[in-house]
Structure formats: C-alpha cells, structure tokens
Coordinates of N, CA and C in Angstrom, one line a residue:
X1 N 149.4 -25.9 24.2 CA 148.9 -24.5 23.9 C 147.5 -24.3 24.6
X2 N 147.0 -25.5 24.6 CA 145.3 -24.8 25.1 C 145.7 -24.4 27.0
X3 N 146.2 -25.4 27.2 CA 146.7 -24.9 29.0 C 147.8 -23.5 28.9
X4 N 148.3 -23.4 27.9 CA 148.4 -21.7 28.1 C 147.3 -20.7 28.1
X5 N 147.2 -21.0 26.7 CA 145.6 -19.7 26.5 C 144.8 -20.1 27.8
X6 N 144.7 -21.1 28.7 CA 143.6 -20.8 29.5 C 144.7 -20.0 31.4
X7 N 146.0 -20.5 31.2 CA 147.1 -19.4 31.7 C 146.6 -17.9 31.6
X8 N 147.0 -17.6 30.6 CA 146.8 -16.3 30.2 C 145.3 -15.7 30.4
X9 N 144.1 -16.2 30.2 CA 142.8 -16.1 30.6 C 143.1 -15.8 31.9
X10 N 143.2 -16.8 32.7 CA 143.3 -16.5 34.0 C 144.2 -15.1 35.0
X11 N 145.5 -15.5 33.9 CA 146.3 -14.1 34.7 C 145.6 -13.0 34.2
X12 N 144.9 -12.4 33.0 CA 144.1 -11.6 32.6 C 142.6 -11.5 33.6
X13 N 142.1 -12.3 34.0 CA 141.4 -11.6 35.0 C 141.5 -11.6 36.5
X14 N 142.8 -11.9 36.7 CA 143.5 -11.8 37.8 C 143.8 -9.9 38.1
X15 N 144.4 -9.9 36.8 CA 144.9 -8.5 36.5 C 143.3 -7.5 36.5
X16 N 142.6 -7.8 36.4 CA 140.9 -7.3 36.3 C 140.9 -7.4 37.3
X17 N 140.9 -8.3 38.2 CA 140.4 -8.1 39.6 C 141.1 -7.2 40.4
X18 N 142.7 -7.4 40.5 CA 143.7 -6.6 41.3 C 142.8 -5.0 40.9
X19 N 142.8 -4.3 39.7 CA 142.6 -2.9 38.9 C 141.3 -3.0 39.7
X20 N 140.2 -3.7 40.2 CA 138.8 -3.3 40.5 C 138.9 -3.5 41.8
X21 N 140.1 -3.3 42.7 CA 140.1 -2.9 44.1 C 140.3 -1.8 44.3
X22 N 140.8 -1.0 43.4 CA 141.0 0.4 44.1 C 139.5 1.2 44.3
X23 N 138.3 0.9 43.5 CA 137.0 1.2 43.6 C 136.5 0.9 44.9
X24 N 136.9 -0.3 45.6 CA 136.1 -0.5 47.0 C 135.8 0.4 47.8
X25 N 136.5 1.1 48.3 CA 136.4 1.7 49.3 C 135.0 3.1 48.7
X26 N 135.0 3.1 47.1 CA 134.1 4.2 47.1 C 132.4 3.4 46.9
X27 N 132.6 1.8 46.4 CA 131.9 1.1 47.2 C 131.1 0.8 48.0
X28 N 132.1 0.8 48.9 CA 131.4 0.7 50.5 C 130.6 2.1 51.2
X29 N 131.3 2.9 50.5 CA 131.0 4.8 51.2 C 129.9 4.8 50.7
X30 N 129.1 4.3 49.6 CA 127.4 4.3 48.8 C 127.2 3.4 49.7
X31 N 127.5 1.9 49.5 CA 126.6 1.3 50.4 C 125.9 1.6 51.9
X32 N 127.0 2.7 52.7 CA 127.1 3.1 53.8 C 125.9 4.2 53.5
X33 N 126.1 4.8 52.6 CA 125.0 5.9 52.5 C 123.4 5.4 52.3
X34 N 123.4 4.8 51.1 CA 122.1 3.6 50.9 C 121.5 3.3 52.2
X35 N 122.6 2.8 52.9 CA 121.7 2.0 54.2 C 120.9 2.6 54.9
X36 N 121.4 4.2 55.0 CA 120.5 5.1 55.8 C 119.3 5.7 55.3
X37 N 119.2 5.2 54.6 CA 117.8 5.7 53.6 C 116.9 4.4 54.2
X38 N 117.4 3.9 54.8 CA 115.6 2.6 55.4 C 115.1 3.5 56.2
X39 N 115.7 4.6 56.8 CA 115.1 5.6 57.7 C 114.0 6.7 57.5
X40 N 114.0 6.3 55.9 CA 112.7 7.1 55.7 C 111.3 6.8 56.2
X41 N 111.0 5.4 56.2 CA 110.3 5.1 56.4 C 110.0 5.1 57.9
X42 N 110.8 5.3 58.4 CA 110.7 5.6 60.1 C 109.9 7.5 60.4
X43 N 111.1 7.9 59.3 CA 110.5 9.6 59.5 C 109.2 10.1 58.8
X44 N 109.3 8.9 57.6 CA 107.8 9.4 56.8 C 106.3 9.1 58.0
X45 N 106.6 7.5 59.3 CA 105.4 7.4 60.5 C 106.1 8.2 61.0
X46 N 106.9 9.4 61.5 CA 106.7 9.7 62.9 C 106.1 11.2 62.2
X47 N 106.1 11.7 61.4 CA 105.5 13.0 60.7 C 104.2 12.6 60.7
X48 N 103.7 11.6 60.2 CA 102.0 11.3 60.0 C 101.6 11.1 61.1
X49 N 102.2 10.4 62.1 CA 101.5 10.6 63.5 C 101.6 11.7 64.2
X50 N 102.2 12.9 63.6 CA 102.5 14.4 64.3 C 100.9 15.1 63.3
X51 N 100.6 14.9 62.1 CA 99.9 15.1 61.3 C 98.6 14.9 61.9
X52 N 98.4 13.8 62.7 CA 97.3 13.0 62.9 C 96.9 13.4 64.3
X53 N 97.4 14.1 65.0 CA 97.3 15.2 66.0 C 96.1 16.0 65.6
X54 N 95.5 16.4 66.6 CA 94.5 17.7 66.5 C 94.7 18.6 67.4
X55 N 95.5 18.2 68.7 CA 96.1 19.4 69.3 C 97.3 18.9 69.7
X56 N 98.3 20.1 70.3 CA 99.5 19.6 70.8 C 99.8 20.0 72.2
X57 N 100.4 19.7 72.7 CA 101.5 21.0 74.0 C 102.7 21.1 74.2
X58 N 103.7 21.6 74.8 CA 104.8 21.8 74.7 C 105.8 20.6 74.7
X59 N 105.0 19.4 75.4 CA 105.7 18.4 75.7 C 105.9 17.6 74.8
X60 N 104.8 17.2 73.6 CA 104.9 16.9 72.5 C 106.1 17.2 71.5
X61 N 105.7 18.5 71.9 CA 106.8 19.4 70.8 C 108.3 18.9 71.2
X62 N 108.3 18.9 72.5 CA 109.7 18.8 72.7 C 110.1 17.0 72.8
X63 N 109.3 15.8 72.8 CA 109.2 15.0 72.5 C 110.1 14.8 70.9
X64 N 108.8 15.2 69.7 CA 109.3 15.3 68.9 C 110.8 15.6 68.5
X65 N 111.2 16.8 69.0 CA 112.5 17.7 69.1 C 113.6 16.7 69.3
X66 N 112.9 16.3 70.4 CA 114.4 15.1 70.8 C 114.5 13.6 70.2
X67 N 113.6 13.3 69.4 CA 113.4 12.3 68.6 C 114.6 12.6 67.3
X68 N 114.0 13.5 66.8 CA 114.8 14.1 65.7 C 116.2 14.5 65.9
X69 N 116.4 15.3 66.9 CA 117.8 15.5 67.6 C 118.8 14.0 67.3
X70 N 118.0 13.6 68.0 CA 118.4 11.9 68.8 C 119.3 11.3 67.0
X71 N 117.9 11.0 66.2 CA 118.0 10.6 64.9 C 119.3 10.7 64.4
X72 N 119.7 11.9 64.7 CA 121.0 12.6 64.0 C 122.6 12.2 65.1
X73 N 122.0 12.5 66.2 CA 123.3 11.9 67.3 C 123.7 10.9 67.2
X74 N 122.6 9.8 66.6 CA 123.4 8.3 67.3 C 123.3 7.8 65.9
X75 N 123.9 8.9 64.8 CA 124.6 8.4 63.2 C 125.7 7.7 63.4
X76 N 126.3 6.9 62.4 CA 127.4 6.7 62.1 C 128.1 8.0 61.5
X77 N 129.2 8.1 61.1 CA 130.0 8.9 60.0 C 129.9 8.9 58.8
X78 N 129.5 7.5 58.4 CA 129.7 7.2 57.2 C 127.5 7.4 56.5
X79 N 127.0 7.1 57.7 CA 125.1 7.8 57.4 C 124.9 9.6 57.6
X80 N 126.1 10.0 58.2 CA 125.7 11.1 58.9 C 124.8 12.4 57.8
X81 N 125.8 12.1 56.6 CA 125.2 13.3 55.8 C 123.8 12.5 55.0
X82 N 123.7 11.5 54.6 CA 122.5 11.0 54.4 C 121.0 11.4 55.1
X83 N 121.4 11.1 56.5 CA 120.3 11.6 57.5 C 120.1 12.7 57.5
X84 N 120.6 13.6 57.1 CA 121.0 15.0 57.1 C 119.6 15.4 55.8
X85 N 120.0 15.0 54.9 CA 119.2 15.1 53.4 C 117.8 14.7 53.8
X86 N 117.9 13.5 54.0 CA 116.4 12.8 54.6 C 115.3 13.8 55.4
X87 N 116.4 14.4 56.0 CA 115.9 15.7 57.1 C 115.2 16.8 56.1
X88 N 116.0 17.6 55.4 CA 116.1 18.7 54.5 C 114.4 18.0 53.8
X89 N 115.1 16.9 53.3 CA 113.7 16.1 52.1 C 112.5 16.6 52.3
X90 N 112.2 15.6 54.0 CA 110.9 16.2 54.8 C 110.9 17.4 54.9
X91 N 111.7 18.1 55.4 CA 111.4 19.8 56.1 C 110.5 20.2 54.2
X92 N 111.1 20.2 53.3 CA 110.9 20.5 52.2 C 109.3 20.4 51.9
X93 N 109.2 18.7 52.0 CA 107.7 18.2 51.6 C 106.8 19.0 52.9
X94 N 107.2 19.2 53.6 CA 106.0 20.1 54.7 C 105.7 21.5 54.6
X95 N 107.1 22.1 53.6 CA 106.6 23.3 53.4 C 105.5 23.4 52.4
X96 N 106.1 22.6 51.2 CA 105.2 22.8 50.1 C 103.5 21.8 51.0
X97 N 103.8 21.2 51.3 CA 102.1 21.0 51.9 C 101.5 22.0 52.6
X98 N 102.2 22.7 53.0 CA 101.9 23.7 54.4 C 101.3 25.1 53.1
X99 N 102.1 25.0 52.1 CA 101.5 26.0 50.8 C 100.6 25.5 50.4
X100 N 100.1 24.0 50.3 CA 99.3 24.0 49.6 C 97.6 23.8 50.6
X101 N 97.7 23.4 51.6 CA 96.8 23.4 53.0 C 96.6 24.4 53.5
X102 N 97.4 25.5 53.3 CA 97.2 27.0 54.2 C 96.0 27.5 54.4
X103 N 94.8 27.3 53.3 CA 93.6 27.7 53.0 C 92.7 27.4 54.0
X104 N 93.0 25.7 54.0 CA 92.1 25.0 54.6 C 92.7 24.7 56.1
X105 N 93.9 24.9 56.8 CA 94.4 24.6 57.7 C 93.7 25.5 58.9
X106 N 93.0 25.0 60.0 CA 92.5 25.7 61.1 C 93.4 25.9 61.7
X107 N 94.5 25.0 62.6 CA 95.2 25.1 63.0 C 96.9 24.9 62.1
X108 N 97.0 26.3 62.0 CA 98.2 26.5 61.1 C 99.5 25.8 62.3
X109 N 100.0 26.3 63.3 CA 101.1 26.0 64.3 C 101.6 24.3 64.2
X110 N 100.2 23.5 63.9 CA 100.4 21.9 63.9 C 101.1 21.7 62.9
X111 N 101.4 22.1 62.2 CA 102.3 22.0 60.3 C 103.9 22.9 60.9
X112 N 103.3 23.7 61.7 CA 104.6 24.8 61.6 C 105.5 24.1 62.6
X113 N 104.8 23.6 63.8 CA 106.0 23.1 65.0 C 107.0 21.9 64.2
X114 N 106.8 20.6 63.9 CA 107.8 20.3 63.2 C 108.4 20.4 62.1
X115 N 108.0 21.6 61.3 CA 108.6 22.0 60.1 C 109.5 22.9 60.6
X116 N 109.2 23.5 61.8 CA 110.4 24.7 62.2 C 111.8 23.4 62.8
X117 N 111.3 22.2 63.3 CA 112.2 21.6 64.2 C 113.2 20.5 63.7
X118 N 112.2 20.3 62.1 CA 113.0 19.8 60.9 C 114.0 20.6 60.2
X119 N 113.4 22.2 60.1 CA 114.6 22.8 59.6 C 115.5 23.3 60.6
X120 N 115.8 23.9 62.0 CA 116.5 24.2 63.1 C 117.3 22.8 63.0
X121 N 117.2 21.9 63.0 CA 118.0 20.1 63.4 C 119.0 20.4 61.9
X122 N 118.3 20.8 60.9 CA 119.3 20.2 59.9 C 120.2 21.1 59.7
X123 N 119.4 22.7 60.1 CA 120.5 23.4 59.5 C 121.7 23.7 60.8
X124 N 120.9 23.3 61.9 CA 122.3 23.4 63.4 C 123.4 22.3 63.0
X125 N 123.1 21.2 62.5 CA 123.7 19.8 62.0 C 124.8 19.8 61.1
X126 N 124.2 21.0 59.8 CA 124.8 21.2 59.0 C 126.4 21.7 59.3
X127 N 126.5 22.6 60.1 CA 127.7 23.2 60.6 C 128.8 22.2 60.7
X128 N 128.4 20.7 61.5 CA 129.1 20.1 61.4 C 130.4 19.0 60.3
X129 N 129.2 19.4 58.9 CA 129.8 18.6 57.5 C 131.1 18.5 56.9
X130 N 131.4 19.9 57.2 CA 132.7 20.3 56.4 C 133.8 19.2 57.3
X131 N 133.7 19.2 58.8 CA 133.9 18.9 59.8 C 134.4 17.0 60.1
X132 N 133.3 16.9 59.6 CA 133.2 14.9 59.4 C 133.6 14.8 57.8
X133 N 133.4 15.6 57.3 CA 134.2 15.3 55.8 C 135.7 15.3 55.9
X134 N 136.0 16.6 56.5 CA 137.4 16.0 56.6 C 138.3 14.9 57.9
X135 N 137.4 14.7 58.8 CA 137.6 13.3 59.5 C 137.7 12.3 58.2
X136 N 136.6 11.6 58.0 CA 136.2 10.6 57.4 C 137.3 10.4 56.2
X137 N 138.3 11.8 55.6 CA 139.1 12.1 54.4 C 140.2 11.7 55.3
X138 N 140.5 12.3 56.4 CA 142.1 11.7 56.7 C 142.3 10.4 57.2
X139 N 141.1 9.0 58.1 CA 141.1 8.2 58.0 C 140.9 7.5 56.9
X140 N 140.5 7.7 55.7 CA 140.2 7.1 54.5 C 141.7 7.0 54.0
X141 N 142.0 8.1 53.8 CA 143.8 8.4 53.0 C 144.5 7.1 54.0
X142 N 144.6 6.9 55.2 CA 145.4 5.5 55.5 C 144.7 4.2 55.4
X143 N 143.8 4.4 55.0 CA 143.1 2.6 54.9 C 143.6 2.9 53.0
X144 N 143.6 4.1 52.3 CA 143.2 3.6 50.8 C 145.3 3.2 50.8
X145 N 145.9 3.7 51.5 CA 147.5 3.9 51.5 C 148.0 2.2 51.7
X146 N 146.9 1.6 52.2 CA 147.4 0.1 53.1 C 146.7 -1.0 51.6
X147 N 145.2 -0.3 51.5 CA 144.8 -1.3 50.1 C 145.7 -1.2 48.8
X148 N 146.4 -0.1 48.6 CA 147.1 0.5 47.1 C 148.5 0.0 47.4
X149 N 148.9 -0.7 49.0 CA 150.2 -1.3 48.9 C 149.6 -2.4 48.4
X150 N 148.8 -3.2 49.2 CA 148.6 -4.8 49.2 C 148.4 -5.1 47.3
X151 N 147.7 -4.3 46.4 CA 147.1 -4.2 45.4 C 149.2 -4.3 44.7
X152 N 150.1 -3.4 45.2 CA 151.2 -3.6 44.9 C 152.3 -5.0 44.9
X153 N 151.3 -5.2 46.1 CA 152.3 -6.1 46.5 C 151.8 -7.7 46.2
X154 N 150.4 -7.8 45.4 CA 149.4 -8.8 45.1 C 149.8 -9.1 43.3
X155 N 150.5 -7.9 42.6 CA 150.8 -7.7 41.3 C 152.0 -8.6 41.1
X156 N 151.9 -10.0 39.9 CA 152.7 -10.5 39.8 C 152.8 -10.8 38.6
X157 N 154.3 -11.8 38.2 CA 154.3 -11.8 36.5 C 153.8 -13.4 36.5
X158 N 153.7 -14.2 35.5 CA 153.0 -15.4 35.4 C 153.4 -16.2 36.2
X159 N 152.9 -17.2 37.2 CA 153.2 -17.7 37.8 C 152.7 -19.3 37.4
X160 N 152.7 -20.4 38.1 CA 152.5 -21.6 38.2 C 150.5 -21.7 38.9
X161 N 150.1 -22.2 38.9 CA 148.8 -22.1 39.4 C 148.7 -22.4 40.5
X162 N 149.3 -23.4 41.3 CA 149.9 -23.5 42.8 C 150.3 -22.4 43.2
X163 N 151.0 -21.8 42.9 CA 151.0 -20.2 43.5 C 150.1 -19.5 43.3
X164 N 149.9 -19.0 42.1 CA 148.7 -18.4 42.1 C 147.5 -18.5 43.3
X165 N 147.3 -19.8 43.4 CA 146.0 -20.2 44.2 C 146.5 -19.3 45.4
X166 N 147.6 -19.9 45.5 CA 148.3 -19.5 47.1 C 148.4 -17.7 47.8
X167 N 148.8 -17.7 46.6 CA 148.8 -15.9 45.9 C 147.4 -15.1 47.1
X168 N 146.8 -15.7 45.5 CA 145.1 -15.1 45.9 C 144.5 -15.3 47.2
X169 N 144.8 -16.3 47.7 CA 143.9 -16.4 48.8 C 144.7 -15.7 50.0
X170 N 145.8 -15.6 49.8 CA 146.6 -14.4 50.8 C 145.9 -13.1 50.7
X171 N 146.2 -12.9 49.3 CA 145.8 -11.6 49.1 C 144.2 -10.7 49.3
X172 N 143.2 -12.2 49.1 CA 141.4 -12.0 49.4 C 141.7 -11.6 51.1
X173 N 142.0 -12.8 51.7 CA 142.4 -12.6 53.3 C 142.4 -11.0 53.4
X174 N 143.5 -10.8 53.0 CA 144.1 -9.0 53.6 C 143.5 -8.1 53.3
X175 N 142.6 -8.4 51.7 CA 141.4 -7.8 51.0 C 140.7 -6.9 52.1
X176 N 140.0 -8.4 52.7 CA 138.5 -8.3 53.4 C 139.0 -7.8 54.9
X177 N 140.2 -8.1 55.1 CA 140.4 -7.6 56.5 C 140.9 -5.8 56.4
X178 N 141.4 -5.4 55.1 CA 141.5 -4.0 54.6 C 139.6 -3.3 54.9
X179 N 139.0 -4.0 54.2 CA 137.7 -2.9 54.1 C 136.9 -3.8 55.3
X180 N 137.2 -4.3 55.8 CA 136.7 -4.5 57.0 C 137.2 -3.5 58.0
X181 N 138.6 -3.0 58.0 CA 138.8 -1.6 58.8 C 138.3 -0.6 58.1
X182 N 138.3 -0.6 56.8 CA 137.5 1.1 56.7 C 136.2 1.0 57.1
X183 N 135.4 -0.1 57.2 CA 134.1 -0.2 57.9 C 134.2 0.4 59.2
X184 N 135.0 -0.4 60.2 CA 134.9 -0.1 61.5 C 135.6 1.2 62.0
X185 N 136.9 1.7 61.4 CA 137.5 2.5 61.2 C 137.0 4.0 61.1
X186 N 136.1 4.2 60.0 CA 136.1 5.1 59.3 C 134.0 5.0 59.3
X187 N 133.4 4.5 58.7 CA 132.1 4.4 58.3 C 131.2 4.2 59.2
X188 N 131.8 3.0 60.0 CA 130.6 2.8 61.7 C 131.4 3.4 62.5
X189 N 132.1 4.5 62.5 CA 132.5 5.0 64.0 C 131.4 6.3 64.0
X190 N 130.6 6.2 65.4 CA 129.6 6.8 65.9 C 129.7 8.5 65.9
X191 N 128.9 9.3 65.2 CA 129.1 10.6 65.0 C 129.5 12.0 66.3
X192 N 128.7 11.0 67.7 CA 128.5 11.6 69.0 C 130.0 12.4 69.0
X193 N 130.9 11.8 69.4 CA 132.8 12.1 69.2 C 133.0 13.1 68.3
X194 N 132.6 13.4 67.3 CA 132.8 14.6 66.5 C 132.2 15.7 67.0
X195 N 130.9 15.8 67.6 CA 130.3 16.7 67.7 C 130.8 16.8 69.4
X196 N 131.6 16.6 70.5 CA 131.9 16.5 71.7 C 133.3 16.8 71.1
X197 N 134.2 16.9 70.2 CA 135.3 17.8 70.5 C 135.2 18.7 69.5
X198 N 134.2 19.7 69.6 CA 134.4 20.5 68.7 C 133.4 21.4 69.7
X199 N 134.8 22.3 70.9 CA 133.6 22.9 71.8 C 133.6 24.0 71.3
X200 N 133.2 24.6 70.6 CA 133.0 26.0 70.0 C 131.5 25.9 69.4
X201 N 131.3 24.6 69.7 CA 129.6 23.9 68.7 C 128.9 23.5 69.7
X202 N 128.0 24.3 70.8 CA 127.2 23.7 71.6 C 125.9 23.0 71.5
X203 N 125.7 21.5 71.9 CA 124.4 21.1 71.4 C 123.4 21.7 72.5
X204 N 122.1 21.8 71.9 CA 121.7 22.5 72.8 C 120.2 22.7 72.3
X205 N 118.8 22.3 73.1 CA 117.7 22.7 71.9 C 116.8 23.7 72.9
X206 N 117.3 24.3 73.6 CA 116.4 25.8 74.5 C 116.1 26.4 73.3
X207 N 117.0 27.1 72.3 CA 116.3 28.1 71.6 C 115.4 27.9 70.4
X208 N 116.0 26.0 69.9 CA 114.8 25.7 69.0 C 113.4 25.6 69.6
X209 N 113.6 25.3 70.8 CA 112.2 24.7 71.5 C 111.4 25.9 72.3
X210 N 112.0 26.8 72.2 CA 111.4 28.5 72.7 C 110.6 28.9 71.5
X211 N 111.8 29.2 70.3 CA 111.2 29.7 69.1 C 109.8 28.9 68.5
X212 N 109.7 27.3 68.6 CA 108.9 26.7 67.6 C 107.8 27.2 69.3
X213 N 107.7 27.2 70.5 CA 106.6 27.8 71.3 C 106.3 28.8 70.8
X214 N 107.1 29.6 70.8 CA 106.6 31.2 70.2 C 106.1 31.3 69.3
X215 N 106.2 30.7 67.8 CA 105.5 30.5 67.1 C 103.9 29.8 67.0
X216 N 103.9 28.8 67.7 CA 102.9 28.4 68.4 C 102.2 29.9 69.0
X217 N 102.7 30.3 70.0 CA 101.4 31.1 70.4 C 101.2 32.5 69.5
X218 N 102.1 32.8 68.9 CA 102.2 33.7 67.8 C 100.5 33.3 66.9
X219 N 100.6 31.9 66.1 CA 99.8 31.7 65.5 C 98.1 31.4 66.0
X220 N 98.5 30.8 67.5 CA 97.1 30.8 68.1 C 96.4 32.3 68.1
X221 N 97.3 33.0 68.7 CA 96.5 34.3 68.5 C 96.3 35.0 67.5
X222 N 96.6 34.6 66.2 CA 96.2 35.1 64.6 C 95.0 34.8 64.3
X223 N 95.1 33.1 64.7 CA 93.9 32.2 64.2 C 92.6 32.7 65.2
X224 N 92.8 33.2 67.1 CA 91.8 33.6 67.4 C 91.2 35.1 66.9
X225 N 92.0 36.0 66.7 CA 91.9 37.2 65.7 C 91.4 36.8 64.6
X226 N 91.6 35.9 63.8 CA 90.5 35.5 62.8 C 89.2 35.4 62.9
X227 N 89.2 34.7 64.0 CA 87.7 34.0 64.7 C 86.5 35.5 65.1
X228 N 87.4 36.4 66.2 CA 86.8 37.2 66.1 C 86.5 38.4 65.3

C-alpha cells in the first residue's frame, strides 16, 4: 500500500505538471516583455544628458532622433510594444516637467525638441501594433497547436515507474524544444521585417525633424520677443 499511495502522489503531480503547460507560452510573452524594461535605464541617461545641454543645433537634434528611431527598429516582436510604452512613459514625464519648469525655463525649445521626438517616434510606431499583434497571433496559434498535441500525447493512465521516467524525459525534451521555437520563432524575431513589408507605412524622419526645427525657431523668437 505505501508504494501505491506514493504511485498515486506521483501520477497526481504528473497530472499538475502536464495542466501547467498550457500557461507557458503566456509565460514566456511577460518574460519577453519584462526584459525590455532594463531599457529604461538607458532612456532615463540619454534624456538627462539631453537635459544637461545648454544649447543645441540641428545635428544634435537629429542625433537624438535617430537614437530613438533606432531604439524601436532593432526590437524584437515579442519587446516591441513594451518599448513603445517606455517611449509614451518618458514623452509623458517631460510634459508634466515641461508644466512644471515653464516659469523658470529660459530656454523653453531644450524641453520641447525631444519631447516632440518622443511623442512623433511613438505615435508614427504606434500604427504598426495592430499589425505585430496579429503576426505574433498567427505564429503563436502553431507553436500553442504543437504544445496542446504533445500535452495530448504526454497524458497517460498509470504506468510502471520505468516508464514513467522514460515517459517524462521524452516529453521535458519536446517541452523545451516547443518553447524554445516560440522564442526564436515568434518573440526574438527582429521587428525591422514587419515594418519593410508593409509598404503603405513609409519610415521616414524629414518631417519629424523639420517640425521639432521649426519649433525650435518658433520658440527662439518668442523667448527673444520676451527679452525685448
């Protein structure tokens, strides 16, 4: 009796394990997301050293531009909308600083060039979401179609423990090599390809980088109209 009940224990969380595969894959899509958030820390230095500026020129500006641009091109699929938020976050915190500095700001345009080039990046970017959501949906549907057979085909009635063993370790194998494709498959394939066949969506930063000028001299000559 006791080497049953410890039978039964065992096919019982065998049966627990099989049931807590079909969750992986939504697993990995957080962890995929999480990861891109170490990027704050990269955007929270490259804003303070835009901060830390006392003047600029166009070249800067457009420096920046392509930094940020860049940030977003060479996502994965599975970071893409993450980076995206991170984006929005900042643009967000510079407005409300830019409200609360206004007073005291001499040079208003230093606040406004990458606040204009944080919001132009996210919201040109944006267009593409709907876009990579349903990529990322139709390659997901054949990786989750391939884990929900093996999970089928992993499902057994009581067995000998020699099998069992034999069982499982088939079944871990196929596991890890299942969400090891949705990794490579699906989560690290590089965002560039989505936005290159979808030619109706030109990348392109002439008009961000005209407008955030024009604002620029827009505000220089406010702030010298102030003066005089």
């Amino acid at each position: 009796e006791p080497i049953q009940a410890v039978s039964k224990l065992v096919h019982r969380w065998r049966k627990m394990e099989l049931e807590s595969w079909s969750v992986l894959i939504n697993k990995r899509t957080e962890m995929s997301k999480r990861k891109a958030m170490k990027y704050w820390l990269f955007l929270s230095s490259l804003i303070s050293e835009w901060r830390d500026l006392k003047v600029f020129n166009d070249a800067q500006i457009e420096s920046f531009f392509e930094t940020i641009n860049r940030f977003i091109t060479t996502s994965s699929m599975g970071e893409f909308e993450t980076r995206l938020s991170l984006l929005r976050n900042f643009y967000l915190e510079m407005v409300a600083e830019s409200k609360i500095k206004e007073a005291e700001m001499k040079n208003k345009s230093l606040l406004n060039s990458p606040k204009i080039i944080l919001y132009n990046v996210y919201r040109y970017y944006c267009q593409f979401v709907p876009i990579v959501r349903e990529e990322i949906h139709t390659r997901r549907v054949a990786i989750e179609k391939r884990l929900f057979d093996l999970i089928k085909i992993s499902k057994w009635d009581e067995r000998s423990y020699y099998s069992l063993r034999e069982s499982s370790q088939k079944s871990h194998k196929a596991l890890s090599k299942t969400v090891a494709e949705y990794d490579s498959e699906v989560l690290n394939l590089p965002i560039l390809p989505i936005f290159a066949k979808t030619p109706s969506i030109k990348i392109s930063n002439q008009n961000d980088i005209s407008e955030i000028s024009k604002n620029k001299e827009i505000n220089d000559k406010n702030e010298n109209e102030e003066k005089e």
